[in-house]
mmCIF file of C-alpha atoms in Angstrom:
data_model
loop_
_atom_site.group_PDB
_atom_site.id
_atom_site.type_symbol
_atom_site.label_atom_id
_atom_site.label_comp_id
_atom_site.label_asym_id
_atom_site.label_seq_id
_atom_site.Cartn_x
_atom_site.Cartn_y
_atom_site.Cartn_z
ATOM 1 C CA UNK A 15 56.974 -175.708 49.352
ATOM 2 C CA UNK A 16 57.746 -177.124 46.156
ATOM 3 C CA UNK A 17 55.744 -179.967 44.778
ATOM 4 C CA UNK A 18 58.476 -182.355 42.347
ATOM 5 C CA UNK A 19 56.183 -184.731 40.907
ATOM 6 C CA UNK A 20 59.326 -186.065 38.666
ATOM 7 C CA UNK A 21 61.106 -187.328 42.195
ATOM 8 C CA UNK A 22 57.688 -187.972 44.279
ATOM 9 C CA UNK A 23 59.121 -185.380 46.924
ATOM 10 C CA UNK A 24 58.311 -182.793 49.079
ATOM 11 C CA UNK A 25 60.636 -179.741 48.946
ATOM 12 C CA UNK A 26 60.191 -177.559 52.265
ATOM 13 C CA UNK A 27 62.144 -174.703 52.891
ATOM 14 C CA UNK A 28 63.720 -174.041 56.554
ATOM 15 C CA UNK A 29 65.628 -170.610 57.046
ATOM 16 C CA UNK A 30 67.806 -170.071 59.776
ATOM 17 C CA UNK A 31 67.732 -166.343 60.357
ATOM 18 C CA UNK A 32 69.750 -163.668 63.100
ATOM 19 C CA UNK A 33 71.913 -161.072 63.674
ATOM 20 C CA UNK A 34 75.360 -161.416 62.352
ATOM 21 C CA UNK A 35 77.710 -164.324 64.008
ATOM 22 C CA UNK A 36 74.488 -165.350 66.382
ATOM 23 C CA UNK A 37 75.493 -168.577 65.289
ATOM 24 C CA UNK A 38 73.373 -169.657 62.638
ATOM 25 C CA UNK A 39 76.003 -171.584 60.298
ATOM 26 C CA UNK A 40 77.343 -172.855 62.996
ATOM 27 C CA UNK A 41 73.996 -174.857 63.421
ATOM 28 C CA UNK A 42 74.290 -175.778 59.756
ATOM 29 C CA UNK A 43 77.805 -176.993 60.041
ATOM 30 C CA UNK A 44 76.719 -179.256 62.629
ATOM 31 C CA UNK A 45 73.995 -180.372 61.047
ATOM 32 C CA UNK A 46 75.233 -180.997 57.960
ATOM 33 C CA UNK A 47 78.401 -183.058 59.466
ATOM 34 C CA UNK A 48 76.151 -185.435 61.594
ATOM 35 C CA UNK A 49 73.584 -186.056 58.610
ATOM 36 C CA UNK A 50 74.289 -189.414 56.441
ATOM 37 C CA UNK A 51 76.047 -188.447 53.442
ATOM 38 C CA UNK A 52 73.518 -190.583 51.419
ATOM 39 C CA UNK A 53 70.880 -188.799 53.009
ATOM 40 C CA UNK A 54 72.227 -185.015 52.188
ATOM 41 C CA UNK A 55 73.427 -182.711 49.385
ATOM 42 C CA UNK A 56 76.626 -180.752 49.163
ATOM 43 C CA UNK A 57 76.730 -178.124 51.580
ATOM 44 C CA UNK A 58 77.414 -174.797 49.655
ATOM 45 C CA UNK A 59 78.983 -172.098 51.097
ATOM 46 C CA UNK A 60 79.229 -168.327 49.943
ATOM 47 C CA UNK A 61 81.251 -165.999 51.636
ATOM 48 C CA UNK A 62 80.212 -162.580 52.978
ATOM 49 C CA UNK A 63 81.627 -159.954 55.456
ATOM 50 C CA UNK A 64 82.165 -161.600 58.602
ATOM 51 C CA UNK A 65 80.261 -165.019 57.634
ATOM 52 C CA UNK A 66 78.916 -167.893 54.950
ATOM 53 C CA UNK A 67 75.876 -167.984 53.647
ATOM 54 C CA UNK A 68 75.470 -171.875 53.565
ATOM 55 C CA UNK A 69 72.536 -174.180 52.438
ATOM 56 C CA UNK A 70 72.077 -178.015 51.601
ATOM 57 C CA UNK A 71 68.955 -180.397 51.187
ATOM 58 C CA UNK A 72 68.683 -183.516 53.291
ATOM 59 C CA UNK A 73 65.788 -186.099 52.694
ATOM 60 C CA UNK A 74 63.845 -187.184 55.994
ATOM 61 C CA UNK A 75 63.246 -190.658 56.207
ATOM 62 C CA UNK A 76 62.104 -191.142 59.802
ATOM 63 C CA UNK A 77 59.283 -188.638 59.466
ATOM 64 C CA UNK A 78 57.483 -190.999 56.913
ATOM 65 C CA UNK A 79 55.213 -189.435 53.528
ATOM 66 C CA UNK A 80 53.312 -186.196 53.363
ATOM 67 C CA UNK A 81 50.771 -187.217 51.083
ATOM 68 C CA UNK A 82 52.784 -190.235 49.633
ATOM 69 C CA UNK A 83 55.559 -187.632 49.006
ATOM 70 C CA UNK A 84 58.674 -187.884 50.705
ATOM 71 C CA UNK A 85 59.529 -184.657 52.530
ATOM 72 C CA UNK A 86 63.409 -183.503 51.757
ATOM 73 C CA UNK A 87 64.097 -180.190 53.421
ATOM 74 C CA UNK A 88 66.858 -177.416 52.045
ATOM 75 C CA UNK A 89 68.459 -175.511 55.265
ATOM 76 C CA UNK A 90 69.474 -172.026 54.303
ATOM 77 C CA UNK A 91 71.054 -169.477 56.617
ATOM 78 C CA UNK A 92 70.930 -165.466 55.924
ATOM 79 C CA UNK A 93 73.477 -162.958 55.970
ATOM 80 C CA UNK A 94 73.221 -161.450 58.942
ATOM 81 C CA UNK A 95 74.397 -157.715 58.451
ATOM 82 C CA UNK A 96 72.137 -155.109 58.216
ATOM 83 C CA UNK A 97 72.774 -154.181 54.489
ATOM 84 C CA UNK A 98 72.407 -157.596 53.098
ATOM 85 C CA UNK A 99 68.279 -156.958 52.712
ATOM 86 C CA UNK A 100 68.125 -158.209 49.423
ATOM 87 C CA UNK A 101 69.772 -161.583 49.981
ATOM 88 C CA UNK A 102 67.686 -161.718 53.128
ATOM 89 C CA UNK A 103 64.467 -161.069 51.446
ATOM 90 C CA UNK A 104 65.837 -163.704 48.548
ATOM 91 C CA UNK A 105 66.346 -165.979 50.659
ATOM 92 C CA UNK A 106 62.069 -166.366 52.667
ATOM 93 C CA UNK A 107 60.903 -166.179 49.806
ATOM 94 C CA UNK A 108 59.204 -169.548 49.004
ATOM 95 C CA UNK A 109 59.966 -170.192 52.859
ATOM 96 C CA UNK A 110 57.832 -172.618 55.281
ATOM 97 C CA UNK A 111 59.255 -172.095 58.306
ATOM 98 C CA UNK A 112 62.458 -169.989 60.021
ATOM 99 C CA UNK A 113 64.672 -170.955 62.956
ATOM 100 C CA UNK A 114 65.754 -167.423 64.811
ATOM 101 C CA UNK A 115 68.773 -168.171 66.081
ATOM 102 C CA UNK A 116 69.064 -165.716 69.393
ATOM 103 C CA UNK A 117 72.524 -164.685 70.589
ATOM 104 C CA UNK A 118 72.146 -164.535 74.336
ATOM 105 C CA UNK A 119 75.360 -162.767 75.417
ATOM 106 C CA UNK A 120 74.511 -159.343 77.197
ATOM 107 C CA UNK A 121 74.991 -156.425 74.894
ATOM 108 C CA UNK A 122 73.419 -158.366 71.903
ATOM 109 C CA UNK A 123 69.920 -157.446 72.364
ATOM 110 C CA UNK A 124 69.897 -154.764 70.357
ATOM 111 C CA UNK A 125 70.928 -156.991 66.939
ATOM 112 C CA UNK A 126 68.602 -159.559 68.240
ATOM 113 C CA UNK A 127 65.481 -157.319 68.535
ATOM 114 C CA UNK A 128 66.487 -155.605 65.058
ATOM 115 C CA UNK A 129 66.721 -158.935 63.095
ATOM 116 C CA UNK A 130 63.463 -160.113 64.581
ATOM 117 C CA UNK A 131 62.077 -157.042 63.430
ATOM 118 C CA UNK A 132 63.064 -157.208 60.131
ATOM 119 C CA UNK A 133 62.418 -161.015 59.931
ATOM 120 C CA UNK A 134 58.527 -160.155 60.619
ATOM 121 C CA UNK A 135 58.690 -157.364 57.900
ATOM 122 C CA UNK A 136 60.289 -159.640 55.755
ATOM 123 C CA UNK A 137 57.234 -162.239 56.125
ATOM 124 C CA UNK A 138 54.579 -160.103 56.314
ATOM 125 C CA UNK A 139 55.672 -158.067 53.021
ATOM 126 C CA UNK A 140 55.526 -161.631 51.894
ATOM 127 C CA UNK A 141 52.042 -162.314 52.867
ATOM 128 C CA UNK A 142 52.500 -164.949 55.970
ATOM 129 C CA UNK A 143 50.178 -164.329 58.910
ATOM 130 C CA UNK A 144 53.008 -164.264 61.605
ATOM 131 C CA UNK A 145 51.074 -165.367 64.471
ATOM 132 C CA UNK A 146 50.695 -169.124 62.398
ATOM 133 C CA UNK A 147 54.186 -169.152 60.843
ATOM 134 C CA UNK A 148 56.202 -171.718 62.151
ATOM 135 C CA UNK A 149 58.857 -169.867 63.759
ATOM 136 C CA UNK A 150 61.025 -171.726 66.403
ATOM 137 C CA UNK A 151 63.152 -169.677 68.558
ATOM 138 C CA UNK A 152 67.185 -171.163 69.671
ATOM 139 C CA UNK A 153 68.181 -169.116 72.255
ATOM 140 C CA UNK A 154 72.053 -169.792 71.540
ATOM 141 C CA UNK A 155 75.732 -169.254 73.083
ATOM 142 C CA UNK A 156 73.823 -170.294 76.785
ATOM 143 C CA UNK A 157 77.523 -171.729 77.798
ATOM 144 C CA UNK A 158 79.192 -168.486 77.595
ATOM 145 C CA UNK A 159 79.350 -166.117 80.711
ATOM 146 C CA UNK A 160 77.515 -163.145 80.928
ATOM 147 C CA UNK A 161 74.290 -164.396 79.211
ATOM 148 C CA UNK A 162 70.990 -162.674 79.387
ATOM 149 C CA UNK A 163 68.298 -165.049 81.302
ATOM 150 C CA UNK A 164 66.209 -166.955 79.243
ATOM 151 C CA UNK A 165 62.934 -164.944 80.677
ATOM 152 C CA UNK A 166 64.646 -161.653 79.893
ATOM 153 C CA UNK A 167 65.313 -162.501 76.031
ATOM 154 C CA UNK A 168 62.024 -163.996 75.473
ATOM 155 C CA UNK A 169 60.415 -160.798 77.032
ATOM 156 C CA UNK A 170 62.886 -158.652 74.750
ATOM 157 C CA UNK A 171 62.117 -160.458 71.868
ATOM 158 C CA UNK A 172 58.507 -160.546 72.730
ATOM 159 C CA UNK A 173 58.112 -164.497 71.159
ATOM 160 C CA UNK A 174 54.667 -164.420 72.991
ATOM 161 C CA UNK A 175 53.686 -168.596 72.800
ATOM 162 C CA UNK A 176 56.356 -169.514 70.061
ATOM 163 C CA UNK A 177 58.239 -172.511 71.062
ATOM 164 C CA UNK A 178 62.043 -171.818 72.750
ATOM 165 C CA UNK A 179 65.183 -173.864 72.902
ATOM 166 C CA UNK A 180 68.411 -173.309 74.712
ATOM 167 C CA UNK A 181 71.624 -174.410 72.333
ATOM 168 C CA UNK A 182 74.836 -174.304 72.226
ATOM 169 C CA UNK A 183 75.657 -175.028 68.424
ATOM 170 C CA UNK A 184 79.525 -174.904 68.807
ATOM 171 C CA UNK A 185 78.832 -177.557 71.159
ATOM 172 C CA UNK A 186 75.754 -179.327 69.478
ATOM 173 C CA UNK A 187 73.428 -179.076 72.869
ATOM 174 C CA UNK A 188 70.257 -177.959 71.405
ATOM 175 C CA UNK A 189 70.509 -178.045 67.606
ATOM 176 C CA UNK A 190 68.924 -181.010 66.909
ATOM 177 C CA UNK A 191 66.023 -180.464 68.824
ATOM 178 C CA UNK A 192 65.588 -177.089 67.077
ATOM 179 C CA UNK A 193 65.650 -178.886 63.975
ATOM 180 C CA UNK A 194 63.466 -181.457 65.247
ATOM 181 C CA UNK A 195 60.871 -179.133 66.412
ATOM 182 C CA UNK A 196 60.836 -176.718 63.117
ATOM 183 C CA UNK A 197 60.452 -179.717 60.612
ATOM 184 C CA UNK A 198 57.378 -181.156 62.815
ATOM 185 C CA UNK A 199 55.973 -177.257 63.290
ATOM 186 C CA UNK A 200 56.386 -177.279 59.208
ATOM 187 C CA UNK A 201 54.851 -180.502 58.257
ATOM 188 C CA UNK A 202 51.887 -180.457 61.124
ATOM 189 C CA UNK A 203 51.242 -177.071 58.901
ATOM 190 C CA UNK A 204 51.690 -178.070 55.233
ATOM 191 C CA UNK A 205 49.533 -181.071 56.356
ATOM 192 C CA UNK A 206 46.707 -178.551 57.716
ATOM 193 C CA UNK A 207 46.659 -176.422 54.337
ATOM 194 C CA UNK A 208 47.082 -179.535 51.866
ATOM 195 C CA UNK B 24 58.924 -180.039 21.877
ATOM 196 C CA UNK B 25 59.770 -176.445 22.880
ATOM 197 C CA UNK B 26 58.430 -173.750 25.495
ATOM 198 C CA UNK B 27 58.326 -170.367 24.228
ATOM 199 C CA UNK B 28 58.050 -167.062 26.612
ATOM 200 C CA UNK B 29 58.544 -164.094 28.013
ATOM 201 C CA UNK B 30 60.445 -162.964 30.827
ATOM 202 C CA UNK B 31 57.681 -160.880 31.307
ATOM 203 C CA UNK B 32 55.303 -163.804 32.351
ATOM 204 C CA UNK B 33 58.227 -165.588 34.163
ATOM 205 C CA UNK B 34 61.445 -164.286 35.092
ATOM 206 C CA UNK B 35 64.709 -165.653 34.085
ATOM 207 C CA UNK B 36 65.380 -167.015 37.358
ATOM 208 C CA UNK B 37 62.353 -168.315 38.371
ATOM 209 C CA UNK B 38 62.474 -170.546 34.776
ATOM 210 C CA UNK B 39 65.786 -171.859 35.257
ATOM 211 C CA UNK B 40 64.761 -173.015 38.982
ATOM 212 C CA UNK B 41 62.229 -174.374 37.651
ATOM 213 C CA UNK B 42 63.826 -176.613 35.145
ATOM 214 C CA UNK B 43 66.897 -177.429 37.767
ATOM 215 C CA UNK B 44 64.385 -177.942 40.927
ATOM 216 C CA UNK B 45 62.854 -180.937 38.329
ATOM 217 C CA UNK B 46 66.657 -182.027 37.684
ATOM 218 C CA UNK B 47 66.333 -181.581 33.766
ATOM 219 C CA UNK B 48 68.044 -181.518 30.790
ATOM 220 C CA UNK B 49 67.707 -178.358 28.654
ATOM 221 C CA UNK B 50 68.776 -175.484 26.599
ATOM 222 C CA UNK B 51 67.140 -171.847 27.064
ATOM 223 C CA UNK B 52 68.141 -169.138 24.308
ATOM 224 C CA UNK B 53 67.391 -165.786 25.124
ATOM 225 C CA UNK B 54 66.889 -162.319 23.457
ATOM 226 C CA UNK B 55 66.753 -158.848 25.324
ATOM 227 C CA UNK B 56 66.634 -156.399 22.325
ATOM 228 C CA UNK B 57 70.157 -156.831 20.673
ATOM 229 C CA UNK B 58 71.257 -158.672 23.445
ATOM 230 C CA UNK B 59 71.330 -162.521 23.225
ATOM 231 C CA UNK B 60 72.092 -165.334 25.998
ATOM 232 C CA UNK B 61 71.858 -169.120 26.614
ATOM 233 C CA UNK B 62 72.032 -171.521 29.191
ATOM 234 C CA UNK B 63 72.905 -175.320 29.088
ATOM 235 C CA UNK B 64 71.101 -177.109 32.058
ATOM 236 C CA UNK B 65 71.865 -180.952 32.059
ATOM 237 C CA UNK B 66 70.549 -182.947 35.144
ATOM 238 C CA UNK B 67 69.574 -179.960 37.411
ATOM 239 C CA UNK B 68 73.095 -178.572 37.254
ATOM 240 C CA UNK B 69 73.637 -175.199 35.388
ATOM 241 C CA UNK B 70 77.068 -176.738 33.216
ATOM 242 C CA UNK B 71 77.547 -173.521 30.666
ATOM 243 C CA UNK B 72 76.016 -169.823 30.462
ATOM 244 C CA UNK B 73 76.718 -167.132 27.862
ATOM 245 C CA UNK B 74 75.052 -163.727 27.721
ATOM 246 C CA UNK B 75 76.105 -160.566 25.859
ATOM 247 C CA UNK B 76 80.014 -161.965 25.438
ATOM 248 C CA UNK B 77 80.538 -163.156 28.884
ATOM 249 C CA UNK B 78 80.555 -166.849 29.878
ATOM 250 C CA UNK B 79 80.007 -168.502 32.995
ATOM 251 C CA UNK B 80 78.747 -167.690 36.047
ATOM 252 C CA UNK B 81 79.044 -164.203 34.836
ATOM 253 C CA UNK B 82 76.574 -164.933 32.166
ATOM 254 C CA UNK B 83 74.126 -165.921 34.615
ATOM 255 C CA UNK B 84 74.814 -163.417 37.112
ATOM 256 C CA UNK B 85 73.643 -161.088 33.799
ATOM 257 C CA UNK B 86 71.071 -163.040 32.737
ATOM 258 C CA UNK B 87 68.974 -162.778 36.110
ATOM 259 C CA UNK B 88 69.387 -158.936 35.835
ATOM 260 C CA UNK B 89 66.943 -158.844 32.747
ATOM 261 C CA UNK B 90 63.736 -157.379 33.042
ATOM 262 C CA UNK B 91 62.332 -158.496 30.372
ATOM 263 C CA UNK B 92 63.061 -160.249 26.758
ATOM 264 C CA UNK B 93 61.971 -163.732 25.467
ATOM 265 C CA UNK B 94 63.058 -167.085 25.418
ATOM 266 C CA UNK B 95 63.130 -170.751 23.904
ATOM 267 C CA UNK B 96 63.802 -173.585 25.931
ATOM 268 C CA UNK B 97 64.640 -176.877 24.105
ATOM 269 C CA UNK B 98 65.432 -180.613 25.713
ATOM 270 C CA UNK B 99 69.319 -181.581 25.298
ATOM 271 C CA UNK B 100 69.943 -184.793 24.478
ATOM 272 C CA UNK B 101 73.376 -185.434 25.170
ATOM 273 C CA UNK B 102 75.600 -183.034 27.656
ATOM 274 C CA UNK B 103 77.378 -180.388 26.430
ATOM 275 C CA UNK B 104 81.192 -179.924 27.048
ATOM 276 C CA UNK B 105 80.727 -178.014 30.659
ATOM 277 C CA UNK B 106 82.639 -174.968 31.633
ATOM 278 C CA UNK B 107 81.005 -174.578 34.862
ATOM 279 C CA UNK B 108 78.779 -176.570 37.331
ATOM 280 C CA UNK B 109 76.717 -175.081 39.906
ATOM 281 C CA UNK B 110 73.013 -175.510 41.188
ATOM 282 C CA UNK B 111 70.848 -172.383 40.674
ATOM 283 C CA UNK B 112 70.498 -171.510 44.044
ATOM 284 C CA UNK B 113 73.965 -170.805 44.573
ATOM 285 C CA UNK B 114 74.421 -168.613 41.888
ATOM 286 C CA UNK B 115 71.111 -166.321 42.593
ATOM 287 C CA UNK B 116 72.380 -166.108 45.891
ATOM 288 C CA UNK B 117 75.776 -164.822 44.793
ATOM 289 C CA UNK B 118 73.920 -162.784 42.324
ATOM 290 C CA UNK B 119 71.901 -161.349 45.298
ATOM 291 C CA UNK B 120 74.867 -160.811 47.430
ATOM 292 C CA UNK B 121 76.747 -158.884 44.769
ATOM 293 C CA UNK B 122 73.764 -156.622 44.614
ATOM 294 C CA UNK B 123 73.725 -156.308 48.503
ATOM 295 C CA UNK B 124 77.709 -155.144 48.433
ATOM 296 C CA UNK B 125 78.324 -153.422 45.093
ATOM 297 C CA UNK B 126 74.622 -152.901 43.844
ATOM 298 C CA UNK B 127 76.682 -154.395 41.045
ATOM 299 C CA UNK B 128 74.105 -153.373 38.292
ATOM 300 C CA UNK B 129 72.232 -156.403 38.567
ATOM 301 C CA UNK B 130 69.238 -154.537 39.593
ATOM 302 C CA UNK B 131 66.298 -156.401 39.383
ATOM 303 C CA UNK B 132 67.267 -159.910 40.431
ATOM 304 C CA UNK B 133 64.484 -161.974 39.641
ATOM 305 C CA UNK B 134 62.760 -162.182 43.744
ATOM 306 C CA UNK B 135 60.864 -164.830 42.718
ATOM 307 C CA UNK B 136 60.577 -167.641 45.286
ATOM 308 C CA UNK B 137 63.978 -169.567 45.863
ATOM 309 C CA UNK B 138 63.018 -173.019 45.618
ATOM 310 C CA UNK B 139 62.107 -174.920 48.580
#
């Protein structure tokens, strides 16, 4: 959370964070292209192995003021392979809430357990109590065949009470009501600590 | 009106998010032993960066690398002639990523919060 007195706003932080292609700038993309233009920043893009790093800031106007500060959130995605820890850990820093983008096809458990792991290192080694952190789960790719069961991944992921959507973000089914629910989860808790 | 420091205190790249997060208009010089830099930040946007010869975004990709050294950050008054424009976010990430594939001697990237 960053407090900019000079704009009267509200900068929160959202990080969209999986294993590699588990379809986390695809959300973005989508996102990004269905948001006003006067309502969003550029969306920049850095390339590396096998996907982009993306982020932009869009202001919210329908969720009214946070303390007569209007909220604008920045979307960030991570890296997703294994050996980009220190962009990862770059990137939650200063982070109020993460999206973990699931990839349900069968065979990607393994990636999906290891990047939740290291998504609750990375926040506890940053001093967030994980069982508050707002952390929405999008269980994604549910139109392809050979998914795993919605059951079975939350089980394997073992998100305990944390809130679950189905998506498909290279179809748009789900991604805005991941969004939705992550900026309410964020604000409900910057409005309990503030 | 100038703020004087050390990285010390406050790391290069938490000061420069600092003064692009607030969408101002500055000048930072910088001194690491013999080694001298500067940034030109007008309206938020980095728009020039030199640091020990190199310009551009290779000046900040430097810059964030320093463990130390101290600075002077001055108001600008009237935009410089730019040779680059990019927010600070994206160039600490592509600092960070270059550390993640090469560990391209930019070994202590500043892992101060990235601004919300």
């Amino acid at each position: 959370m960053f407090i900019n007195w000079a704009l009267g706003e509200l900068n929160l932080k959202i990080v969209y964070y999986g294993a590699a292609l588990s379809g986390k700038t695809t959300n973005l993309q989508y996102i990004h292209a269905r948001t006003p233009p006067h309502l969003r920043g550029r969306l920049i893009s850095l390339k590396t192995q096998q996907e982009r790093t993306l982020l932009f800031d869009f202001l919210q106007l329908e969720m009214g003021k946070v303390n007569n500060l209007k909220p604008k959130f920045k979307l960030y995605t991570v890296p997703g392979q294994v050996y980009y820890a220190a962009s990862r850990r770059l990137i939650l820093q200063g982070t109020d809430g993460v999206v973990f983008v699931a990839d349900s096809q069968a065979g990607r458990m393994a990636e999906n357990q290891e990047s939740w792991y290291t998504m609750e290192q990375h926040l506890i080694e940053l001093g967030h109590d994980i069982r508050t952190f707002p952390i929405i789960v999008q269980l994604n790719k549910r139109d392809l065949p050979h998914v795993v069961s919605t059951a079975e991944l939350r089980h394997q992921l073992d998100v305990q009470q944390r809130p679950c959507f189905e998506a498909s973000a290279l179809r748009g089914n789900g991604v805005f009501d991941t969004l939705k629910a992550i900026m309410n989860s964020v604000v409900s808790q910057v409005r309990r600590t503030i | 009106m100038y703020v004087h420091g050390s990285f010390a205190m406050l790391s290069p790249a938490t000061l420069l998010q600092a003064f692009c997060q607030e969408e101002r208009s500055v000048y930072m010089a910088a001194r690491l032993g013999p080694a001298s830099a500067a940034v030109w930040i007008w309206e938020g946007l980095i728009v020039a960066a030199t640091c020990e010869g190199i310009d551009g975004p290779e000046a900040v990709y430097r810059i964030v690398s320093w463990g130390g050294g101290l600075f002077t950050v001055a108001p600008l008054y009237a935009s410089p002639p730019p040779t680059m424009a990019a927010t600070c976010e994206e160039l600490l990430l592509e600092a960070a990523r270059r550390r993640d594939e090469f560990g391209s001697g930019i070994d202590d990237i500043s892992m101060n919060a990235m601004p919300a």
